[in-house]
Every structure is written in structure tokens, then in C-alpha cells.
Short mmCIF file of C-alpha atoms in Angstrom, two decimals:
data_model
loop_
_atom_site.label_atom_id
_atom_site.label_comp_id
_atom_site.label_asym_id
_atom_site.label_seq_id
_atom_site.Cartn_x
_atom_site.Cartn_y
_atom_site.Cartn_z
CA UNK P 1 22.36 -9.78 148.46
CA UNK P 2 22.58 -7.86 145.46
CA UNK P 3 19.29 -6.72 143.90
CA UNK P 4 20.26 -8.92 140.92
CA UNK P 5 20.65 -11.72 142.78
CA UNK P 6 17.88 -11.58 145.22
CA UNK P 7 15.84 -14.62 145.16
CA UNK P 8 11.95 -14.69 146.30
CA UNK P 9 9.26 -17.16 146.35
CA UNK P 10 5.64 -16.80 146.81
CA UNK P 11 4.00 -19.34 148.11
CA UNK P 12 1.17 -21.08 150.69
CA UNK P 13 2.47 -23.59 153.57
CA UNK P 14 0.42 -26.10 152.54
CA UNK P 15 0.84 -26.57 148.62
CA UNK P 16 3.04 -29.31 147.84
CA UNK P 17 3.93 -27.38 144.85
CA UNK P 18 5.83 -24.77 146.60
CA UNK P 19 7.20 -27.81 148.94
CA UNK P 20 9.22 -28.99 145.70
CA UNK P 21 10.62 -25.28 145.19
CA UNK P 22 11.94 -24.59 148.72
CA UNK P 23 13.12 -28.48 148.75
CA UNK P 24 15.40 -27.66 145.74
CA UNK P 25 16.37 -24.06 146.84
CA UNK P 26 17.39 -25.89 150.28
CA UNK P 27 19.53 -28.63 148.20
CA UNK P 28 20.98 -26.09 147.19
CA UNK P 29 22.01 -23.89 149.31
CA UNK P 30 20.09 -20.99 148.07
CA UNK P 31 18.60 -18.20 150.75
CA UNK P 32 15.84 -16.61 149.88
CA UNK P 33 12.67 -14.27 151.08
CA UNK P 34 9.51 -16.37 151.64
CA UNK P 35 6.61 -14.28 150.42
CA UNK P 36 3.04 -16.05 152.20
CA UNK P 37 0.32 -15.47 149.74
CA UNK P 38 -3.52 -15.27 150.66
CA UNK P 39 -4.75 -17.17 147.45
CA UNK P 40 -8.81 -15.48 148.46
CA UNK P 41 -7.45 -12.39 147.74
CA UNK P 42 -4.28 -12.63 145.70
CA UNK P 43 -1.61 -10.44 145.55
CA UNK P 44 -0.77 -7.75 143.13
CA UNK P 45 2.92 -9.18 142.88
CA UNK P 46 1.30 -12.62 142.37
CA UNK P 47 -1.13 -11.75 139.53
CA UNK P 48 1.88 -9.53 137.81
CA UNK P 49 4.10 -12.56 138.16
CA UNK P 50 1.80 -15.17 137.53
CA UNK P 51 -0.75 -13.70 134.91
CA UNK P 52 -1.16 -16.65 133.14
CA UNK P 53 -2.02 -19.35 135.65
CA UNK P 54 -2.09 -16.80 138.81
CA UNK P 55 -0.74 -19.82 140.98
CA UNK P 56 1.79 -20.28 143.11
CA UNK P 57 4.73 -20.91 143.58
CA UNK P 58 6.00 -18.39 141.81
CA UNK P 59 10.13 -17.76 142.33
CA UNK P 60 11.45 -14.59 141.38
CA UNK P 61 15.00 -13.79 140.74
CA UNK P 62 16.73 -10.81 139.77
CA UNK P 63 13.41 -9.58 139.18
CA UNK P 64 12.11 -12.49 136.78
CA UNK P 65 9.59 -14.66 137.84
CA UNK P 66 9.61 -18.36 136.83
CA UNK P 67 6.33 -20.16 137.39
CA UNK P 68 5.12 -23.93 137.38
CA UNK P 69 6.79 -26.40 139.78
CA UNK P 70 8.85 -28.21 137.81
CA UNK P 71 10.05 -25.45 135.29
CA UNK P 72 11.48 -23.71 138.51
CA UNK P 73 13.25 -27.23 139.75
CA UNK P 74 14.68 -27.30 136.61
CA UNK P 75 15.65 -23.52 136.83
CA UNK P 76 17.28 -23.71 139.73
CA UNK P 77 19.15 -27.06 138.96
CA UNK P 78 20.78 -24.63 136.18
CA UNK P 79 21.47 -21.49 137.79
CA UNK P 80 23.43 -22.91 141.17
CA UNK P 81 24.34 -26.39 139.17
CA UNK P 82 28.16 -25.61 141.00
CA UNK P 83 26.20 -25.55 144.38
CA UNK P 84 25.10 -28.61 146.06
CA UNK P 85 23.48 -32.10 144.27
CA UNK P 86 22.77 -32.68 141.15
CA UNK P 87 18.78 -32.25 140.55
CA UNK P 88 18.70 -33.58 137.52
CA UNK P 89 21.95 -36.29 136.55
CA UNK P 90 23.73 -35.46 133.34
CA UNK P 91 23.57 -38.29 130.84
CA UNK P 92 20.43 -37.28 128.40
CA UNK P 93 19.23 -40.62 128.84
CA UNK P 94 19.12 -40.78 132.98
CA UNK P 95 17.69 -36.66 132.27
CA UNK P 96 14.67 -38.51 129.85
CA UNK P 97 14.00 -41.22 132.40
CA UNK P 98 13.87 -38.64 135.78
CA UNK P 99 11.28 -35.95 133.77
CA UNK P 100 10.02 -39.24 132.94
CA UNK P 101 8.30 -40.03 136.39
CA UNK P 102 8.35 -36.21 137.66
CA UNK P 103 5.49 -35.92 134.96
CA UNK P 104 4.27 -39.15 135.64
CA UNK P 105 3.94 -37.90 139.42
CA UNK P 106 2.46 -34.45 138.68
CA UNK P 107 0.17 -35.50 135.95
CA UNK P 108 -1.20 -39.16 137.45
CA UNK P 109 -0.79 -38.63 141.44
CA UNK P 110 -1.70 -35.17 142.36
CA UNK P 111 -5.09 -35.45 140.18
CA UNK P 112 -6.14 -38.21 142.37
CA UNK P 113 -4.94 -36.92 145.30
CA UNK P 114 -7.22 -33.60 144.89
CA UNK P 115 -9.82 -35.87 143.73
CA UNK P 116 -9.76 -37.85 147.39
CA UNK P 117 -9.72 -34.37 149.34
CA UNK P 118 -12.56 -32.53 147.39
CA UNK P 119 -15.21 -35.33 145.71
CA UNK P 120 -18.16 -36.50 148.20
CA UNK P 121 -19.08 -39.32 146.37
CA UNK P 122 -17.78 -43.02 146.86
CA UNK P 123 -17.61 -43.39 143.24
CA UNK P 124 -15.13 -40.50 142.59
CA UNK P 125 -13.04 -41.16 145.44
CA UNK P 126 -13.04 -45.47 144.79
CA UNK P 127 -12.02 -45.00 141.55
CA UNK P 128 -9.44 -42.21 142.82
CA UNK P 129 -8.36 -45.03 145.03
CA UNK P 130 -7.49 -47.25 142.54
CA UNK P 131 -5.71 -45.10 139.92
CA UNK P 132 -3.36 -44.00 143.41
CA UNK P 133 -2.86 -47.81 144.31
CA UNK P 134 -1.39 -48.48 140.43
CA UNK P 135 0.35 -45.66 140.75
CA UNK P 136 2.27 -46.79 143.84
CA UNK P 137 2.87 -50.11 142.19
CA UNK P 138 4.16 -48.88 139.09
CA UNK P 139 6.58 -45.96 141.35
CA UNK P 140 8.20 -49.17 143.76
CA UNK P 141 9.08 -50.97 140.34
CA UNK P 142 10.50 -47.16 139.27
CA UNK P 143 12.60 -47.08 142.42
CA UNK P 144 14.12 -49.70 142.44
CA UNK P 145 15.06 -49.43 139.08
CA UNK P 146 16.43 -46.10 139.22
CA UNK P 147 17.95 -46.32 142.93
CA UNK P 148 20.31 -49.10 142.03
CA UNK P 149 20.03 -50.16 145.59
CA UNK P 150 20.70 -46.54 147.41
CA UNK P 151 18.70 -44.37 149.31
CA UNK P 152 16.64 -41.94 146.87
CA UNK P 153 15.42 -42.34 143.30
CA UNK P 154 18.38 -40.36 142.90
CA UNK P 155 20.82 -43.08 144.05
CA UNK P 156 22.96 -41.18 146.89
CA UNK P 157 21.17 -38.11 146.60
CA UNK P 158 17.69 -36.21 146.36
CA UNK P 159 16.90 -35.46 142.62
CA UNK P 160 13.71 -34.65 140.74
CA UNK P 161 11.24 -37.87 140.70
CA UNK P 162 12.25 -37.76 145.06
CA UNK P 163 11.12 -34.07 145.02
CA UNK P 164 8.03 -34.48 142.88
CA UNK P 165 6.96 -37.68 145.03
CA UNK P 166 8.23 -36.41 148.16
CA UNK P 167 5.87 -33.05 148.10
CA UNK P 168 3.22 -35.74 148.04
CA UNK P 169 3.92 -38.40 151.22
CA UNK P 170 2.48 -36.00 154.02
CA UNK P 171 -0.54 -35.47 151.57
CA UNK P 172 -0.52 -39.23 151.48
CA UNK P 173 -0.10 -39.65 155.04
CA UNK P 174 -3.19 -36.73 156.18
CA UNK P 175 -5.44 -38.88 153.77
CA UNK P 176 -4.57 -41.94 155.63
CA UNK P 177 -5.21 -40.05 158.83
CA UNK P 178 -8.75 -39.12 157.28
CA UNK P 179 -10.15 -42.15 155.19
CA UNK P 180 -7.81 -45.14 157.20
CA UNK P 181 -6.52 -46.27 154.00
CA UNK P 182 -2.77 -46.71 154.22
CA UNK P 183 -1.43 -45.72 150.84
CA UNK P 184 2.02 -45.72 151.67
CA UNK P 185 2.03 -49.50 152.82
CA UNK P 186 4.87 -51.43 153.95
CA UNK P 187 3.01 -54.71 152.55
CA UNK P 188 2.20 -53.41 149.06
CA UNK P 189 5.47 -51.11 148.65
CA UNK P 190 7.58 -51.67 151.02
CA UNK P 191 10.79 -49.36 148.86
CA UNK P 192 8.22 -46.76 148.72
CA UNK P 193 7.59 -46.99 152.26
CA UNK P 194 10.93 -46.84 153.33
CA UNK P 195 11.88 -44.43 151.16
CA UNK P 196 9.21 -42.17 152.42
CA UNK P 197 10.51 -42.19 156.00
CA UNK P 198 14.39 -41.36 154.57
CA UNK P 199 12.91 -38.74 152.91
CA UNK P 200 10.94 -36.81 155.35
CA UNK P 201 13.80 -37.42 157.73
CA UNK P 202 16.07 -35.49 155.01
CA UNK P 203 17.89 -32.31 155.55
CA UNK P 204 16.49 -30.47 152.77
CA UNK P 205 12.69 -31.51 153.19
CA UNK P 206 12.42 -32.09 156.87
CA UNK P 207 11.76 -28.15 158.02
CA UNK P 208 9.80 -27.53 154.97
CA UNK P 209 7.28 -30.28 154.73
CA UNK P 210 3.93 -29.49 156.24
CA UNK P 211 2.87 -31.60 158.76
CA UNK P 212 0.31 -34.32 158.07
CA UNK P 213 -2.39 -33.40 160.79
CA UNK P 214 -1.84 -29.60 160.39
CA UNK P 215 -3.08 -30.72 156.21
CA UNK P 216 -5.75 -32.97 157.57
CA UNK P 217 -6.90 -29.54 159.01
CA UNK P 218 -6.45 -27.95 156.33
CA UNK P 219 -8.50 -30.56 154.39
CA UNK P 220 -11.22 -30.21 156.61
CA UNK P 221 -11.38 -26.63 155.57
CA UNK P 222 -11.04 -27.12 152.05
CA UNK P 223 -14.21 -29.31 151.74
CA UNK P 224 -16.44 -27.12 153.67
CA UNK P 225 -15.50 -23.91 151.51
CA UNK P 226 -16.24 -26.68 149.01
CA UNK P 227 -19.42 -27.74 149.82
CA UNK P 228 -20.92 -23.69 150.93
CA UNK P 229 -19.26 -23.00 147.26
CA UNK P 230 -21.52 -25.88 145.72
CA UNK P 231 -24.80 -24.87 147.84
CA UNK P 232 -24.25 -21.65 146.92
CA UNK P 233 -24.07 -22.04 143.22
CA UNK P 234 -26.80 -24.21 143.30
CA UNK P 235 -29.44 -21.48 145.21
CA UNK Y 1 25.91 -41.79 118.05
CA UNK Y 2 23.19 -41.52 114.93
CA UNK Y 3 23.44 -45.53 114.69
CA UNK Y 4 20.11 -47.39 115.99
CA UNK Y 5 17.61 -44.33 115.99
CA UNK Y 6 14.22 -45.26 115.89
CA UNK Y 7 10.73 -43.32 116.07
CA UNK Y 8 7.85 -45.21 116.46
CA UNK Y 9 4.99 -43.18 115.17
CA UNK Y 10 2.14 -42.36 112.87
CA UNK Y 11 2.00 -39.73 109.82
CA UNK Y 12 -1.11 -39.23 111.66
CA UNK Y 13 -0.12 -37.51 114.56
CA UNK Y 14 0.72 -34.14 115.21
CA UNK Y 15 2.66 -35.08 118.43
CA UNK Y 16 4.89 -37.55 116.34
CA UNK Y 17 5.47 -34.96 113.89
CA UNK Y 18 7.17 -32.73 116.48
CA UNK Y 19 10.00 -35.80 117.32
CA UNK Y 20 10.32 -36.21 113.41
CA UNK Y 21 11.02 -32.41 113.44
CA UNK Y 22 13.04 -32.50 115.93
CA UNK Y 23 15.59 -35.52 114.96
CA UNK Y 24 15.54 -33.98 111.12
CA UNK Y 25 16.18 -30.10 112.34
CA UNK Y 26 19.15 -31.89 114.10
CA UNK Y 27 20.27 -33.58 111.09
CA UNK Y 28 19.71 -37.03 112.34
CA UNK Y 29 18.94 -39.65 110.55
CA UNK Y 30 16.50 -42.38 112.00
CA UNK Y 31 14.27 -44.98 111.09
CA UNK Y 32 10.53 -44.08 111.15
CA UNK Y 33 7.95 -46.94 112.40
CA UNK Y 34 4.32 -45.61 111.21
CA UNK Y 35 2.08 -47.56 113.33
CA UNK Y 36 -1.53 -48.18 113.16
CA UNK Y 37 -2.46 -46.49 116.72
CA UNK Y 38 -5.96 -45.63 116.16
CA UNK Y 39 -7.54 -49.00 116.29
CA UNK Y 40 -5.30 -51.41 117.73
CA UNK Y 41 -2.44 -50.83 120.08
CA UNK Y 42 0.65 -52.81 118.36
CA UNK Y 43 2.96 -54.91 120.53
CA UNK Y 44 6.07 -52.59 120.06
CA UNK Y 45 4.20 -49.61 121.92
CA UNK Y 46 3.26 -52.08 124.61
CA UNK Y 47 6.87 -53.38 124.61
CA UNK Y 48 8.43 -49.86 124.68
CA UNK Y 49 6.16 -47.89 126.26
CA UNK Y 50 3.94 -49.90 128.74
CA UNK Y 51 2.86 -47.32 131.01
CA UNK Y 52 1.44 -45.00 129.20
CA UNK Y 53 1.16 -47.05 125.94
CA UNK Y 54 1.04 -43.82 123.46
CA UNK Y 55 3.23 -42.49 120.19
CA UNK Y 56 5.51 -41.27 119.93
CA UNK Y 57 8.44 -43.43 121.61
CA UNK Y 58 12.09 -42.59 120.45
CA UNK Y 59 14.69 -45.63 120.77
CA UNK Y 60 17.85 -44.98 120.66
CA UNK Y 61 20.75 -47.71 121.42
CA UNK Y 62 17.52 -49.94 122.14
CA UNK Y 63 16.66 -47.26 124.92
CA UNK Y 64 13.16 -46.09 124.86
CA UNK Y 65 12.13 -42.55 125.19
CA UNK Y 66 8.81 -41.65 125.75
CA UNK Y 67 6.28 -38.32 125.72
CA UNK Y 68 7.05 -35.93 123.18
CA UNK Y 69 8.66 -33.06 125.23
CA UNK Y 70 10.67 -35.09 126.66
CA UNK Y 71 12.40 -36.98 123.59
CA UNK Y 72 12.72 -33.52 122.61
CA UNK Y 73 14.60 -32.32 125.60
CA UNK Y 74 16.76 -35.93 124.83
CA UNK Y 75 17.23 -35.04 121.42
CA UNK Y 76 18.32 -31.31 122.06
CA UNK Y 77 20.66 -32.96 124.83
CA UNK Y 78 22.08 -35.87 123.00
CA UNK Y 79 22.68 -33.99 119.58
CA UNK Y 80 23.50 -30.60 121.35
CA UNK Y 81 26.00 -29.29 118.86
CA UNK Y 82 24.18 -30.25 116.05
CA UNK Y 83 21.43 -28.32 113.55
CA UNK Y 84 19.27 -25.71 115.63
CA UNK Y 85 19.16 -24.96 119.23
CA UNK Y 86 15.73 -26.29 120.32
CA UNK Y 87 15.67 -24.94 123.62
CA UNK Y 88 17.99 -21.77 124.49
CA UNK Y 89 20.78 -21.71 126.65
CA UNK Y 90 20.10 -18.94 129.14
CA UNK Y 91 18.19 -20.35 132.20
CA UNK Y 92 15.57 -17.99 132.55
CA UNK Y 93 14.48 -18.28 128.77
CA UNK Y 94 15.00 -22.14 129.31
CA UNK Y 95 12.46 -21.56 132.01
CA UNK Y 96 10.35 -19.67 129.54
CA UNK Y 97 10.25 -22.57 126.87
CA UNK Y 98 9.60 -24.79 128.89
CA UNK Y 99 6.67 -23.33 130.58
CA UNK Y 100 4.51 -22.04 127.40
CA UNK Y 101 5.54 -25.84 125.89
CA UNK Y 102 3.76 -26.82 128.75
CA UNK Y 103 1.04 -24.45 128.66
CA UNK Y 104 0.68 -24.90 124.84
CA UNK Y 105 0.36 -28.68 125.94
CA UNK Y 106 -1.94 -28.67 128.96
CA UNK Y 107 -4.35 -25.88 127.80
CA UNK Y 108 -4.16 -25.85 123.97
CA UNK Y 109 -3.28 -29.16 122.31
CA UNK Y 110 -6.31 -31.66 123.04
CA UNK Y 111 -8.96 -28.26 122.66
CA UNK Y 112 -7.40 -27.85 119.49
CA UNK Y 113 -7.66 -31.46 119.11
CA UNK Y 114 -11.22 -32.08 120.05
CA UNK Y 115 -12.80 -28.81 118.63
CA UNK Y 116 -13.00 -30.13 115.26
CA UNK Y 117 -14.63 -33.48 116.58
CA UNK Y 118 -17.12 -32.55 119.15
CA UNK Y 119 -21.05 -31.28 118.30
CA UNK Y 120 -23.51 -28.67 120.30
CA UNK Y 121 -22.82 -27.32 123.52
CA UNK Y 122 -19.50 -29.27 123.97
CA UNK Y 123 -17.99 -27.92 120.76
CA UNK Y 124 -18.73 -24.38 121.82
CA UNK Y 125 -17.42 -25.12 125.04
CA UNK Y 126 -13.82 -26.45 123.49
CA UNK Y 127 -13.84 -23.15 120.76
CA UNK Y 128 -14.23 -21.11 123.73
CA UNK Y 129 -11.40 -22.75 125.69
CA UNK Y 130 -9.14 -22.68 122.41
CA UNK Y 131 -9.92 -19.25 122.14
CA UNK Y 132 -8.90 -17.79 125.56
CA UNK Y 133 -5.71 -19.85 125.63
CA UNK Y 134 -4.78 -19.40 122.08
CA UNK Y 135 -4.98 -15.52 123.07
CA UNK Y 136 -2.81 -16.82 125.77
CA UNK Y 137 -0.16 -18.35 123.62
CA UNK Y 138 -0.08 -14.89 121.13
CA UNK Y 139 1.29 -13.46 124.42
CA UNK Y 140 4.22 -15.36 124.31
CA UNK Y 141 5.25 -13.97 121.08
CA UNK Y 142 5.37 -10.66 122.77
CA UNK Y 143 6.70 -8.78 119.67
CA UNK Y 144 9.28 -11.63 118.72
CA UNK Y 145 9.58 -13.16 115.19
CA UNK Y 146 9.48 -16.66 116.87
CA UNK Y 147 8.71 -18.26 120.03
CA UNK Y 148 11.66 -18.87 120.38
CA UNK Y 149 13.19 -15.44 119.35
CA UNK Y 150 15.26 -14.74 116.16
CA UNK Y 151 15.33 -18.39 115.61
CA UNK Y 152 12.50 -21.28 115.89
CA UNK Y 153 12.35 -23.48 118.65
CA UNK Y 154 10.60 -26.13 120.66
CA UNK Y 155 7.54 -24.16 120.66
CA UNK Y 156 7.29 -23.03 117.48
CA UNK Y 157 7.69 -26.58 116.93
CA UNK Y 158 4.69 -27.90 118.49
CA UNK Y 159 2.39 -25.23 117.62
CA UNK Y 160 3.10 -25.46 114.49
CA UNK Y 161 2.35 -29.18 114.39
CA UNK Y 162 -1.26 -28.67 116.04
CA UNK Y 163 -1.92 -25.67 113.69
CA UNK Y 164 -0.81 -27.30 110.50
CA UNK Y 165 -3.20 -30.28 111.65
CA UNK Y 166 -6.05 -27.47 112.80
CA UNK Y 167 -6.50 -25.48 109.92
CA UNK Y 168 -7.11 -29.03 107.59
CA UNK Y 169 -9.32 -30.58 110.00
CA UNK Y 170 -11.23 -27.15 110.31
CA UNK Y 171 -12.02 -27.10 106.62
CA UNK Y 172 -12.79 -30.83 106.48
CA UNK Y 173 -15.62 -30.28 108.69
CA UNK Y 174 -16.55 -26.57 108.23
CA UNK Y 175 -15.39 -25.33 111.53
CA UNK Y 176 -13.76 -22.06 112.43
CA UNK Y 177 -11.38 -22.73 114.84
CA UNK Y 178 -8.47 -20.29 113.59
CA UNK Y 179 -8.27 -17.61 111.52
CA UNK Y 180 -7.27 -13.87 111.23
CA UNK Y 181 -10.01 -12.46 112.98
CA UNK Y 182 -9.70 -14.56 116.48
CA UNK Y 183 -5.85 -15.14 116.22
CA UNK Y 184 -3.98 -12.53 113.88
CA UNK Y 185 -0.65 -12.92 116.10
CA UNK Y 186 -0.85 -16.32 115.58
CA UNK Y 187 -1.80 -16.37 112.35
CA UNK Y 188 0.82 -13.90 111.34
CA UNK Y 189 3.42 -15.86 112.95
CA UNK Y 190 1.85 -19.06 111.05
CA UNK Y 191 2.97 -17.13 107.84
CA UNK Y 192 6.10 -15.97 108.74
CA UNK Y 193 7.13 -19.80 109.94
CA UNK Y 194 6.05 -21.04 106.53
CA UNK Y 195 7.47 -18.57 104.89
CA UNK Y 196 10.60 -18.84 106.71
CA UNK Y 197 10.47 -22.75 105.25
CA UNK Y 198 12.23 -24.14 108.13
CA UNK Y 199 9.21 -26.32 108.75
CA UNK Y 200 6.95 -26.44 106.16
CA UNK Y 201 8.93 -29.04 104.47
CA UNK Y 202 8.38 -31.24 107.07
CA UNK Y 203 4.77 -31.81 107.44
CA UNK Y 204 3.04 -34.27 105.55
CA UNK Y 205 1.47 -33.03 102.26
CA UNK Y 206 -1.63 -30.90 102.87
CA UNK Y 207 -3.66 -33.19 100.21
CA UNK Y 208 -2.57 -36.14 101.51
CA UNK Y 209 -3.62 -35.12 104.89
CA UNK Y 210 -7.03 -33.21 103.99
CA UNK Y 211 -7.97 -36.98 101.94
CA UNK Y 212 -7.52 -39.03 104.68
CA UNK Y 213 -9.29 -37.05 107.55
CA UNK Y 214 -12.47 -36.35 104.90
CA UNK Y 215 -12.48 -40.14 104.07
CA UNK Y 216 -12.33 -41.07 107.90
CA UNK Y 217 -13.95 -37.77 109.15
CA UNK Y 218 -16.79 -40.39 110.90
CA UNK Y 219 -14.31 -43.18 112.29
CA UNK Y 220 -12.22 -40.06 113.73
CA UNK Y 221 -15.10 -38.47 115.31
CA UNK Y 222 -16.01 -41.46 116.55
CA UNK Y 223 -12.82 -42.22 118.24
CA UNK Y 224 -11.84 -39.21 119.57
CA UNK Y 225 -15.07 -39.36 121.35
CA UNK Y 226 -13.80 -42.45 123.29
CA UNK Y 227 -10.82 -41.66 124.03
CA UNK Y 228 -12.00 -38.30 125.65
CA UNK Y 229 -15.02 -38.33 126.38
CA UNK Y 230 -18.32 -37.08 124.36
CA UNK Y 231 -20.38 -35.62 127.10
#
């Protein structure tokens, strides 16, 4: 590939952000260099690509670097829009209504979601509970709105609010694991639910989603760096 | 394709400002619902926007559009050959827009918001975050005129909003939130926008604006401290 054209992304396995990026790279059709990161001790090409946030994902091309989940969906959407699905459909209106619940996702389900993996107390993570439970309400009522009957919030095919969700389930699923609180529940959203399984089963997302009990792990790890960090700051 | 556009929204609010902007940099004409949000929450919000229940909503055909960036994605989209370009064409400086609107909004807008409103050790707190991502934001000028080049943009249209708001509440209460000496790329860009009266023209009068937040400087405080928080 041409220097021009080379495409990169820096990422970690287990951040659903970076899930959404290779999900829409694999739509599609786009190869690219997967650069691991070690976020303890980040990476010059990180920081120099990232210096605002210092995050990942980060997805360079031709040398650029585009940061921030969604802004790089969107990116990519644009650049190969002649290759593969249609991230994003193309009436304004349908555009409006799919960054609609992509924010709604990022902003309202993630927050709780990091909420349930890293607060101790059952006050945090109850009311954490809640906020996720009318979030799943309000998301079935979404999909079947904006399915129309298919298979993805995207009707026949993936598109933005299925990648933004999607990055989520196995997050979903490793809390279940942990807490044995089904959030994805068959009784209380059964769309949802179903959807789920269609989408993990799904070319793009099926190789690149981590596995739930390789996150529970991961969770495990993440609170007792946590809790050293808070004992430590606390000495 | 101008018939039936409506903006529900208050003269109050620098976020319904920017979707005024927008439509009239666009050259469209709509009808402008100023609703009382502060104290009540009217049933037209509720009706068009029931989950998150905020101005400003857009409706357009009887479609509701909701959260500011996003109407002004629609409006760029739906009006595309029409008045300015509010985002650029080019993917990568798409990209760009995009992510310092975002910044701008995540980092910058409720700071800027809540520094005039806040007391003690909280207040300092908020000037310190405004400061370090205000900082931020002069990066994204990098040298340009605009942030969004030769020409304004999206960005340049929501700073503006939450500056133009800023600098009245800031003398209102006798804060220093911005000025030359913490922001002179943003406060040389301030001057150039208003010089280059592309916006000016459509805030509401500084007077007007200064009068109402002095007379309500308590009630404002006093709400802004439920809706985020006073501790």
C-alpha cells in the first residue's frame, strides 16, 4: 500500500472504543496495521497523535491521525463510502436520528457501564443499575423504530447506533458474568436481545469483539489497580 | 423545503443561539418558539424531545431534531448548497470539526457555563478547568483566521456563542474568566469574528442580555446549582 494510503490504528484489545473502529474498517473492507498500545506507559506515536485526549483509538491515514470513536466512524464512512455498507444512510433526517442514539449510547451507556466496573459502593453501582435498565428500555423502543422489522438498527445492514451499541454487549455480558444481573434480557428487551446475538454472530464484529470472560478478567484487574491506586493516594 | 421550519428555543441560551445561527447563515427562514425552560419544562419539549427533554429541538416537516450539533450537521445537510459551508468537505478536516466541536462541547461549554455561577473552592476548580482547555481550543486555531479556516464554521459558531454569553456573565458578577492575558488567541480571534460581522449580528443585544442576567443573577445561580450540582 502506498505510503499515502496506509491506514493504522492504535489501539488496546479490550476498549470497546477501538472495537467500533476496526468494526467499521472491517465493513468496509479496509486493511490496515494494528498498532497494540501499553496505555501505563504510552507511546510516543500515541501522545504525538493523540495530544489532546492521549486516548485511543487513534487511526492514522496517510499520515493524519483522526481521534475519538465516532469522529473516525464517521471518517471512514466518507473516505471508502464506494466500499461496502452504508455507515451512516443518506437522507439528513435518517443521518440526525442515527448520531441521534450513537451519542445517546456513548454519552448515557458507557458512563454507567465504567461506573459498574470501577465504584465499590452499592449506592454508585444501584443507581448505575438503573440509569442502564432505562437505557435498554428506551434503545428496544429505538430499534424497533429504526429497524423497520430487519435485522440491525440499520435495517439490512450494520450502521452507526449497531456499532456504538454493539462495542458494548460483551461489556454487558462480562458484567452479567460478574454481578448475575442479566442486562441484556430476553424478558425486558427481547429486540435487544436478539439483536445482540445477530450481532456478535456478524462478519464484521465477530473476530474483533473481545470475549466476555477474557473482559471479566480484565475487570478483575482494573479494580485492583483501582483500589492499590485509592490506598495509595490515601497513605 | 424552507416551509414548516421550526426552532424551539430560548433567547437565553447560548446552545439555541448556535441553531438560530445556523438556519440564518443558511438563509433559512424559520419560526422561532422562545420557551420558558428555566423553571418549567413546557409540553412541546416533552412532546418533541422526550428523552432528553432539553432546547434546542429543530422541526422540520413536523420532524424533530434534537442536540445542537446534530441539527447543525441536519441543517448543513439539508440546506447544503445554500449560505456558508458549516462543516468542510474534505474528510480529514470534517474529522477535525467535528472533533474540537466535540471537545469545545465536552470540556469547555458547561466550565464556561458554571464558572460564573459557582463560589470558593468549586469556582477555582471550574476557572482552572476552563483555563487548561480553553488553552486547548487556541490550539486549534493553529495560525488560521478561523476555526474553520479562511471562512467561519461550526466551531467558530459555538464558541462564539459561549464567549459572547461569557464575557457578559463575567462582568455581571465580577469574574475573570477570559481575557487577553489567559486567552490572547482566543481573544484575538474573538475580535477578528466580530469584526468580520458575520456573527455579531446575530446575538442578542449585549444590554438586553447584561439586564436580564444582573436582574436574575440570584435565580440563575441558584439554578444552575441544581441542575449541576453545587458541591
Amino acid at each position: 500500500m502506498a505510503i499515502e494510503n496506509e491506514v493504522k490504528l492504535i489501539g488496546i484489545w479490550s476498549s470497546g472504543f477501538v472495537t467500533r473502529v476496526m468494526i467499521a474498517l472491517n465493513l468496509k473492507g479496509v486493511e490496515y496495521e494494528f498498532l497494540p498500545e501499553d496505555l501505563s506507559s504510552k507511546s510516543e506515536l500515541l501522545l504525538k497523535s493523540n495530544p489532546v485526549y492521549k486516548q485511543v483509538p487513534v487511526l492514522i491515514h496517510g499520515g493524519k491521525s483522526v481521534c475519538e470513536s465516532l469522529v473516525i466512524v464517521q471518517y471512514i464512512d466518507q473516505v471508502w463510502a464506494s466500499s461496502g455498507p452504508c455507515i451512516l444512510p443518506a437522507d439528513p433526517y435518517d443521518r440526525a436520528s442515527v448520531r441521534f442514539w450513537a451519542a445517546y449510547v456513548h454519552d448515557k451507556l458507557t458512563s454507567q457501564i465504567r461506573v459498574l466496573i470501577l465504584k465499590e459502593d452499592e449506592k454508585s453501582k444501584a443507581e448505575a443499575e438503573e440509569q442502564l435498565f432505562t437505557a435498554l428500555l428506551l434503545l428496544e423502543e429505538a430499534f424497533v423504530k429504526c429497524s423497520k422489522g430487519k435485522s440491525f438498527f440499520g435495517g439490512d445492514s450494520i450502521d452507526l447506533v449497531d456499532i456504538t451499541l454493539g462495542s458494548c454487549i460483551n461489556w454487558l455480558k462480562a458484567m452479567e458474568i460478574i454481578t448475575g444481573t442479566k442486562f441484556l434480557d430476553k424478558t425486558k428487551t427481547p429486540r435487544l436481545a436478539e439483536w445482540a446475538e445477530r450481532f456478535c454472530s456478524a462478519e464484521a464484529a465477530k473476530e474483533v469483539l473481545p470475549e466476555a470472560e477474557k473482559l471479566v478478567e480484565y475487570i478483575k484487574f482494573l479494580r485492583a489497580g483501582n483500589r492499590a491506586a485509592a490506598v495509595s493516594s490515601s497513605k | 423545503m424552507d416551509e414548516e421550519v421550526k426552532l424551539l428555543g430560548s433567547w437565553l441560551s447560548p446552545m439555541s443561539r448556535r441553531v438560530e445561527v445556523g438556519l440564518k447563515l443558511k438563509g433559512v427562514s424559520f419560526e422561532f418558539s422562545d420557551l420558558d425552560v428555566f423553571f418549567s419544562k413546557p409540553p412541546e419539549l416533552l412532546q418533541y424531545n422526550p428523552v432528553h427533554k432539553k432546547i434546542p429541538v429543530l422541526i422540520h416537516h413536523g420532524k424533530p431534531i434534537a442536540e445542537s450539533l446534530i441539527i447543525l450537521e441536519y441543517i448543513d445537510e439539508t440546506w447544503a448548497d445554500s449560505g456558508i459551508r458549516l462543516l468542510p468537505k474534505d474528510p480529514y478536516e470534517r474529522a477535525m470539526a467535528r472533533f474540537w466541536a466535540k471537545f469545545f462541547d465536552d470540556k469547555c461549554s458547561l466550565p464556561l457555563a458554571m464558572s460564573c455561577w459557582t463560589e470558593g473552592d468549586k469556582q477555582q476548580q471550574i476557572l482552572a478547568d476552563c483555563k487548561l482547555n480553553l488553552t486547548t481550543m487556541e490550539g486549534a486555531l493553529k495560525g488560521k483566521k478561523f476555526f474553520g479556516g479562511d471562512e467561519i464554521g461550526i466551531v467558530d459558531i459555538i464558541v462564539f456563542c459561549s464567549v459572547y454569553w461569557t464575557e457578559i456573565a463575567q462582568e455581571v458578577v465580577g469574574v475573570n474568566v477570559i481575557n487577553e492575558e489567559k486567552h490572547p488567541i482566543l481573544c484575538k480571534w474573538m475580535k477578528e469574528t466580530v469584526d468580520s460581522n458575520v456573527l455579531k449580528d446575530y446575538m442578542p443585544p449585549r444590554e438586553k442580555l447584561f439586564c436580564h442576567i444582573q436582574t436574575y443573577k440570584d435565580a440563575i445561580a441558584a439554578l444552575m446549582a441544581v441542575r449541576f450540582g453545587s458541591n
